[in-house]
PDB file of C-alpha atoms in Angstrom:
ATOM      1  CA  MET A 281     110.234  93.110 124.733  1.00  0.00           C
ATOM      2  CA  GLY A 282     111.850  94.587 121.654  1.00  0.00           C
ATOM      3  CA  GLU A 283     111.007  98.228 122.274  1.00  0.00           C
ATOM      4  CA  ARG A 284     112.951 101.297 123.263  1.00  0.00           C
ATOM      5  CA  ARG A 285     111.067 103.698 125.485  1.00  0.00           C
ATOM      6  CA  GLY A 286     113.724 106.330 125.071  1.00  0.00           C
ATOM      7  CA  GLY A 287     113.008 106.270 121.358  1.00  0.00           C
ATOM      8  CA  ALA A 288     109.400 107.382 121.791  1.00  0.00           C
ATOM      9  CA  THR A 289     108.805 110.799 120.309  1.00  0.00           C
ATOM     10  CA  ALA A 290     105.970 113.269 120.792  1.00  0.00           C
ATOM     11  CA  LEU A 291     104.790 115.100 117.702  1.00  0.00           C
ATOM     12  CA  PRO A 292     102.586 118.023 118.703  1.00  0.00           C
ATOM     13  CA  GLY A 293     101.502 120.928 116.462  1.00  0.00           C
ATOM     14  CA  ALA A 294     104.595 122.606 115.015  1.00  0.00           C
ATOM     15  CA  ALA A 295     106.690 119.435 115.121  1.00  0.00           C
ATOM     16  CA  MET A 296     104.048 117.561 113.153  1.00  0.00           C
ATOM     17  CA  LEU A 297     103.962 120.330 110.561  1.00  0.00           C
ATOM     18  CA  ARG A 298     107.759 120.237 110.187  1.00  0.00           C
ATOM     19  CA  ARG A 299     107.601 116.452 109.796  1.00  0.00           C
ATOM     20  CA  SER A 300     104.967 116.673 107.066  1.00  0.00           C
ATOM     21  CA  VAL A 301     106.906 119.348 105.174  1.00  0.00           C
ATOM     22  CA  TRP A 302     110.121 117.305 105.463  1.00  0.00           C
ATOM     23  CA  LEU A 303     108.375 114.180 104.235  1.00  0.00           C
ATOM     24  CA  CYS A 304     106.889 115.970 101.243  1.00  0.00           C
ATOM     25  CA  LEU A 305     110.318 117.300 100.272  1.00  0.00           C
ATOM     26  CA  TYR A 306     111.857 113.871 100.757  1.00  0.00           C
ATOM     27  CA  LEU A 307     109.296 112.103  98.594  1.00  0.00           C
ATOM     28  CA  CYS A 308     109.599 114.689  95.822  1.00  0.00           C
ATOM     29  CA  CYS A 309     113.393 114.419  95.773  1.00  0.00           C
ATOM     30  CA  CYS A 310     113.578 110.633  96.232  1.00  0.00           C
ATOM     31  CA  PRO A 311     110.401 109.198  94.652  1.00  0.00           C
ATOM     32  CA  GLY A 312     111.729 105.697  94.087  1.00  0.00           C
ATOM     33  CA  ARG A 313     113.493 105.042  97.372  1.00  0.00           C
ATOM     34  CA  ALA A 314     112.248 102.645 100.009  1.00  0.00           C
ATOM     35  CA  LEU A 315     111.136 104.079 103.325  1.00  0.00           C
ATOM     36  CA  ARG A 316     113.871 103.712 105.931  1.00  0.00           C
ATOM     37  CA  ILE A 317     114.413 103.913 109.683  1.00  0.00           C
ATOM     38  CA  HIS A 318     112.752 106.791 111.563  1.00  0.00           C
ATOM     39  CA  GLU A 319     110.733 107.827 108.517  1.00  0.00           C
ATOM     40  CA  TYR A 320     106.970 107.885 108.358  1.00  0.00           C
ATOM     41  CA  LEU A 321     104.633 105.832 106.230  1.00  0.00           C
ATOM     42  CA  TYR A 322     101.044 106.728 105.426  1.00  0.00           C
ATOM     43  CA  PHE A 323      98.104 104.466 104.716  1.00  0.00           C
ATOM     44  CA  GLN A 324      94.470 105.248 103.990  1.00  0.00           C
ATOM     45  CA  VAL A 325      91.416 103.382 105.179  1.00  0.00           C
ATOM     46  CA  LEU A 326      89.005 103.039 102.256  1.00  0.00           C
ATOM     47  CA  SER A 327      86.302 101.148 104.147  1.00  0.00           C
ATOM     48  CA  PRO A 328      84.450 101.515 106.522  1.00  0.00           C
ATOM     49  CA  GLY A 329      83.627 105.046 105.417  1.00  0.00           C
ATOM     50  CA  ASP A 330      83.409 106.550 108.910  1.00  0.00           C
ATOM     51  CA  ILE A 331      87.182 106.113 109.350  1.00  0.00           C
ATOM     52  CA  ARG A 332      88.174 106.955 105.777  1.00  0.00           C
ATOM     53  CA  TYR A 333      91.272 108.815 106.960  1.00  0.00           C
ATOM     54  CA  ILE A 334      94.987 108.840 106.216  1.00  0.00           C
ATOM     55  CA  PHE A 335      96.950 107.354 109.120  1.00  0.00           C
ATOM     56  CA  THR A 336     100.627 107.659 110.026  1.00  0.00           C
ATOM     57  CA  ALA A 337     102.836 104.706 110.999  1.00  0.00           C
ATOM     58  CA  THR A 338     106.541 104.174 111.635  1.00  0.00           C
ATOM     59  CA  PRO A 339     108.588 101.201 110.343  1.00  0.00           C
ATOM     60  CA  ALA A 340     110.483  98.897 112.703  1.00  0.00           C
ATOM     61  CA  LYS A 341     114.051 100.023 113.245  1.00  0.00           C
ATOM     62  CA  ASP A 342     116.103  96.887 112.654  1.00  0.00           C
ATOM     63  CA  PHE A 343     113.912  94.038 111.451  1.00  0.00           C
ATOM     64  CA  GLY A 344     111.310  93.273 108.805  1.00  0.00           C
ATOM     65  CA  GLY A 345     110.836  94.222 105.175  1.00  0.00           C
ATOM     66  CA  VAL A 346     110.145  97.653 103.670  1.00  0.00           C
ATOM     67  CA  PHE A 347     107.484  99.363 101.629  1.00  0.00           C
ATOM     68  CA  VAL A 348     108.324 101.817  98.850  1.00  0.00           C
ATOM     69  CA  THR A 349     106.986 105.317  98.360  1.00  0.00           C
ATOM     70  CA  LEU A 350     105.762 104.660  94.820  1.00  0.00           C
ATOM     71  CA  LEU A 351     104.910 101.552  92.826  1.00  0.00           C
ATOM     72  CA  VAL A 352     108.149  99.799  91.922  1.00  0.00           C
ATOM     73  CA  LEU A 353     108.167  96.658  89.825  1.00  0.00           C
ATOM     74  CA  SER A 354     109.839  94.450  92.399  1.00  0.00           C
ATOM     75  CA  PRO A 355     108.569  91.238  93.973  1.00  0.00           C
ATOM     76  CA  GLU A 356     109.956  92.247  97.383  1.00  0.00           C
ATOM     77  CA  ASN A 357     108.848  95.876  97.615  1.00  0.00           C
ATOM     78  CA  THR A 358     105.418  96.965  96.462  1.00  0.00           C
ATOM     79  CA  ARG A 359     102.316  98.929  97.374  1.00  0.00           C
ATOM     80  CA  TYR A 360      98.731  97.823  97.695  1.00  0.00           C
ATOM     81  CA  ASP A 361      95.906  99.927  96.267  1.00  0.00           C
ATOM     82  CA  GLN A 362      93.364  97.741  98.058  1.00  0.00           C
ATOM     83  CA  ILE A 363      94.197  95.150 100.681  1.00  0.00           C
ATOM     84  CA  HIS A 364      92.451  93.916 103.816  1.00  0.00           C
ATOM     85  CA  LEU A 365      93.593  95.107 107.243  1.00  0.00           C
ATOM     86  CA  VAL A 366      92.543  92.225 109.494  1.00  0.00           C
ATOM     87  CA  PRO A 367      92.514  92.560 113.303  1.00  0.00           C
ATOM     88  CA  ALA A 368      94.282  89.508 114.736  1.00  0.00           C
ATOM     89  CA  ASP A 369      92.435  87.189 117.099  1.00  0.00           C
ATOM     90  CA  PRO A 370      93.737  87.147 119.780  1.00  0.00           C
ATOM     91  CA  PRO A 371      94.764  90.814 119.395  1.00  0.00           C
ATOM     92  CA  GLU A 372      98.307  90.452 120.794  1.00  0.00           C
ATOM     93  CA  ALA A 373      99.180  87.764 118.179  1.00  0.00           C
ATOM     94  CA  CYS A 374     101.755  85.980 120.319  1.00  0.00           C
ATOM     95  CA  GLY A 375     100.780  82.481 119.146  1.00  0.00           C
ATOM     96  CA  GLU A 376      98.290  80.604 117.002  1.00  0.00           C
ATOM     97  CA  LEU A 377      95.538  82.813 115.555  1.00  0.00           C
ATOM     98  CA  SER A 378      91.906  81.759 115.380  1.00  0.00           C
ATOM     99  CA  ASN A 379      91.403  83.893 112.254  1.00  0.00           C
ATOM    100  CA  GLY A 380      94.716  83.129 110.592  1.00  0.00           C
ATOM    101  CA  VAL A 381      93.011  82.040 107.373  1.00  0.00           C
ATOM    102  CA  PHE A 382      91.764  85.604 106.864  1.00  0.00           C
ATOM    103  CA  ILE A 383      95.243  87.067 107.389  1.00  0.00           C
ATOM    104  CA  GLN A 384      96.865  85.050 104.606  1.00  0.00           C
ATOM    105  CA  ASP A 385      97.921  87.434 101.803  1.00  0.00           C
ATOM    106  CA  GLN A 386      96.526  90.389 103.759  1.00  0.00           C
ATOM    107  CA  ILE A 387      97.848  92.825 106.405  1.00  0.00           C
ATOM    108  CA  ALA A 388      97.270  92.145 110.103  1.00  0.00           C
ATOM    109  CA  LEU A 389      96.402  94.686 112.769  1.00  0.00           C
ATOM    110  CA  VAL A 390      97.738  93.512 116.140  1.00  0.00           C
ATOM    111  CA  GLU A 391      98.118  95.021 119.584  1.00  0.00           C
ATOM    112  CA  ARG A 392     101.295  95.749 121.534  1.00  0.00           C
ATOM    113  CA  GLY A 393     101.954  93.597 124.615  1.00  0.00           C
ATOM    114  CA  GLY A 394     102.415  89.977 125.644  1.00  0.00           C
ATOM    115  CA  CYS A 395     105.502  89.329 123.504  1.00  0.00           C
ATOM    116  CA  SER A 396     108.106  91.202 121.482  1.00  0.00           C
ATOM    117  CA  PHE A 397     107.377  93.160 118.326  1.00  0.00           C
ATOM    118  CA  LEU A 398     109.523  90.696 116.410  1.00  0.00           C
ATOM    119  CA  SER A 399     107.579  87.724 117.773  1.00  0.00           C
ATOM    120  CA  LYS A 400     104.312  89.285 116.609  1.00  0.00           C
ATOM    121  CA  THR A 401     105.770  89.945 113.176  1.00  0.00           C
ATOM    122  CA  ARG A 402     106.947  86.353 112.855  1.00  0.00           C
ATOM    123  CA  VAL A 403     103.517  85.014 113.885  1.00  0.00           C
ATOM    124  CA  ILE A 404     101.841  87.067 111.168  1.00  0.00           C
ATOM    125  CA  GLN A 405     104.487  86.022 108.656  1.00  0.00           C
ATOM    126  CA  GLU A 406     103.936  82.361 109.537  1.00  0.00           C
ATOM    127  CA  HIS A 407     100.214  82.853 108.894  1.00  0.00           C
ATOM    128  CA  GLY A 408     100.980  84.194 105.421  1.00  0.00           C
ATOM    129  CA  GLY A 409     100.443  87.897 106.132  1.00  0.00           C
ATOM    130  CA  ARG A 410     101.950  90.478 103.793  1.00  0.00           C
ATOM    131  CA  ALA A 411     102.725  92.926 106.622  1.00  0.00           C
ATOM    132  CA  VAL A 412     101.799  93.715 110.218  1.00  0.00           C
ATOM    133  CA  ILE A 413     100.647  96.967 111.806  1.00  0.00           C
ATOM    134  CA  ILE A 414     101.211  96.930 115.564  1.00  0.00           C
ATOM    135  CA  ALA A 415      99.056  99.414 117.465  1.00  0.00           C
ATOM    136  CA  ASP A 416     100.005 100.670 120.915  1.00  0.00           C
ATOM    137  CA  ASN A 417      97.938  99.152 123.730  1.00  0.00           C
ATOM    138  CA  ALA A 418      97.617 102.575 125.346  1.00  0.00           C
ATOM    139  CA  TYR A 419      94.356 103.628 123.701  1.00  0.00           C
ATOM    140  CA  ASP A 420      94.783 107.275 124.690  1.00  0.00           C
ATOM    141  CA  ASN A 421      98.176 107.541 122.950  1.00  0.00           C
ATOM    142  CA  ASP A 422      97.700 109.963 120.068  1.00  0.00           C
ATOM    143  CA  SER A 423     101.237 111.367 119.750  1.00  0.00           C
ATOM    144  CA  PHE A 424     104.021 109.019 120.981  1.00  0.00           C
ATOM    145  CA  TYR A 425     105.678 106.632 118.532  1.00  0.00           C
ATOM    146  CA  ILE A 426     107.559 103.693 120.058  1.00  0.00           C
ATOM    147  CA  GLU A 427     110.783 102.610 118.402  1.00  0.00           C
ATOM    148  CA  MET A 428     110.323  98.941 117.520  1.00  0.00           C
ATOM    149  CA  ILE A 429     113.647  97.084 117.793  1.00  0.00           C
ATOM    150  CA  GLN A 430     114.976  93.518 117.655  1.00  0.00           C
ATOM    151  CA  ASP A 431     114.586  91.302 120.682  1.00  0.00           C
ATOM    152  CA  SER A 432     117.478  89.242 122.093  1.00  0.00           C
ATOM    153  CA  THR A 433     116.741  86.064 120.109  1.00  0.00           C
ATOM    154  CA  ARG A 434     118.580  87.011 116.899  1.00  0.00           C
ATOM    155  CA  ARG A 435     115.603  85.829 114.873  1.00  0.00           C
ATOM    156  CA  THR A 436     114.591  87.572 111.667  1.00  0.00           C
ATOM    157  CA  ALA A 437     111.400  88.550 109.857  1.00  0.00           C
ATOM    158  CA  ASP A 438     110.862  89.356 106.203  1.00  0.00           C
ATOM    159  CA  ILE A 439     107.534  91.188 106.123  1.00  0.00           C
ATOM    160  CA  PRO A 440     107.186  94.907 106.936  1.00  0.00           C
ATOM    161  CA  ALA A 441     106.277  95.802 110.538  1.00  0.00           C
ATOM    162  CA  LEU A 442     104.782  99.207 111.350  1.00  0.00           C
ATOM    163  CA  PHE A 443     103.941 100.934 114.634  1.00  0.00           C
ATOM    164  CA  LEU A 444     100.579 102.707 114.913  1.00  0.00           C
ATOM    165  CA  LEU A 445      99.378 105.089 117.601  1.00  0.00           C
ATOM    166  CA  GLY A 446      97.121 103.453 120.174  1.00  0.00           C
ATOM    167  CA  ARG A 447      94.288 105.890 119.562  1.00  0.00           C
ATOM    168  CA  ASP A 448      94.336 105.152 115.823  1.00  0.00           C
ATOM    169  CA  GLY A 449      94.352 101.392 116.348  1.00  0.00           C
ATOM    170  CA  TYR A 450      91.492 101.632 118.840  1.00  0.00           C
ATOM    171  CA  MET A 451      89.349 103.748 116.512  1.00  0.00           C
ATOM    172  CA  ILE A 452      89.882 101.358 113.591  1.00  0.00           C
ATOM    173  CA  ARG A 453      88.952  98.325 115.667  1.00  0.00           C
ATOM    174  CA  ARG A 454      85.959 100.097 117.215  1.00  0.00           C
ATOM    175  CA  SER A 455      84.597 101.028 113.790  1.00  0.00           C
ATOM    176  CA  LEU A 456      84.901  97.429 112.574  1.00  0.00           C
ATOM    177  CA  GLU A 457      83.107  96.163 115.672  1.00  0.00           C
ATOM    178  CA  GLN A 458      80.310  98.702 115.272  1.00  0.00           C
ATOM    179  CA  HIS A 459      79.791  97.672 111.644  1.00  0.00           C
ATOM    180  CA  GLY A 460      80.209  93.963 112.326  1.00  0.00           C
ATOM    181  CA  LEU A 461      83.064  93.733 109.804  1.00  0.00           C
ATOM    182  CA  PRO A 462      85.988  91.276 109.957  1.00  0.00           C
ATOM    183  CA  TRP A 463      88.422  93.663 108.271  1.00  0.00           C
ATOM    184  CA  ALA A 464      88.998  97.140 106.851  1.00  0.00           C
ATOM    185  CA  VAL A 465      90.108  97.867 103.293  1.00  0.00           C
ATOM    186  CA  ILE A 466      93.206 100.044 103.058  1.00  0.00           C
ATOM    187  CA  SER A 467      95.655 101.483 100.542  1.00  0.00           C
ATOM    188  CA  ILE A 468      99.310 101.346 101.605  1.00  0.00           C
ATOM    189  CA  PRO A 469     101.617 103.200 101.328  1.00  0.00           C
ATOM    190  CA  VAL A 470     100.018 106.505 100.328  1.00  0.00           C
ATOM    191  CA  ASN A 471     102.136 109.198  98.693  1.00  0.00           C
ATOM    192  CA  VAL A 472     100.800 112.286 100.467  1.00  0.00           C
ATOM    193  CA  THR A 473     102.510 114.635  98.001  1.00  0.00           C
ATOM    194  CA  SER A 474     100.028 113.540  95.320  1.00  0.00           C
ATOM    195  CA  ILE A 475      97.015 114.580  97.427  1.00  0.00           C
ATOM    196  CA  PRO A 476      95.866 118.233  97.461  1.00  0.00           C
ATOM    197  CA  THR A 477      95.949 119.738 100.935  1.00  0.00           C
ATOM    198  CA  TYR A 478      92.197 120.295 101.001  1.00  0.00           C
ATOM    199  CA  GLU A 479      91.685 116.573 100.348  1.00  0.00           C
ATOM    200  CA  MET A 480      94.012 115.389 103.128  1.00  0.00           C
ATOM    201  CA  MET A 481      91.561 113.461 105.305  1.00  0.00           C
ATOM    202  CA  GLN A 482      93.373 113.071 108.616  1.00  0.00           C
ATOM    203  CA  PRO A 483      91.948 111.604 111.833  1.00  0.00           C
ATOM    204  CA  PRO A 484      90.206 114.390 113.772  1.00  0.00           C
ATOM    205  CA  TRP A 485      91.462 112.988 117.092  1.00  0.00           C
ATOM    206  CA  THR A 486      95.214 113.344 116.316  1.00  0.00           C
ATOM    207  CA  PHE A 487      97.583 116.183 115.420  1.00  0.00           C
ATOM    208  CA  TRP A 488      99.484 116.283 112.122  1.00  0.00           C
TER     209      TRP A 488
END
């Protein structure tokens, strides 16, 4: 299904701290480079306010486009100060979407399962999405990142595909449901080195 279970990594306490320090050093030394395989990408929810946190995601290993760490004047690689994060309907996004019109030119939030990661990415791309964030379907997962890899079809996708922890995806969707909102507003990617430590709003249910 386009995933590698052996590539899942747990990031408790000290490991998370080492990752954050490494990322800060990397961004300072390489401010204009695109994010690559096995690196981490941050995005911030701006609305609804009750989940106004900075979330961590991981890019697909061998398919899809890339984001950049800072604003680069390129039509292929950019960042979005404000863009909608739209939960796909149906959530697994393995075929036609009932809310595809809202995903056009926005970013889709979909759920793992039912088809390969690449298939989901292609569905969102075909609906005009700018990128896809695929949340784990294990809602209690707050530390294991799955390595998203190509399936056996040799198809391609051009938009960025990111993996999100199941707990994070669940909390975002739950907040939208509670507020009766069709989408969240996010900023992506976020350069965490530009944010003072005391302002780093991270989800209280996960470790950094």
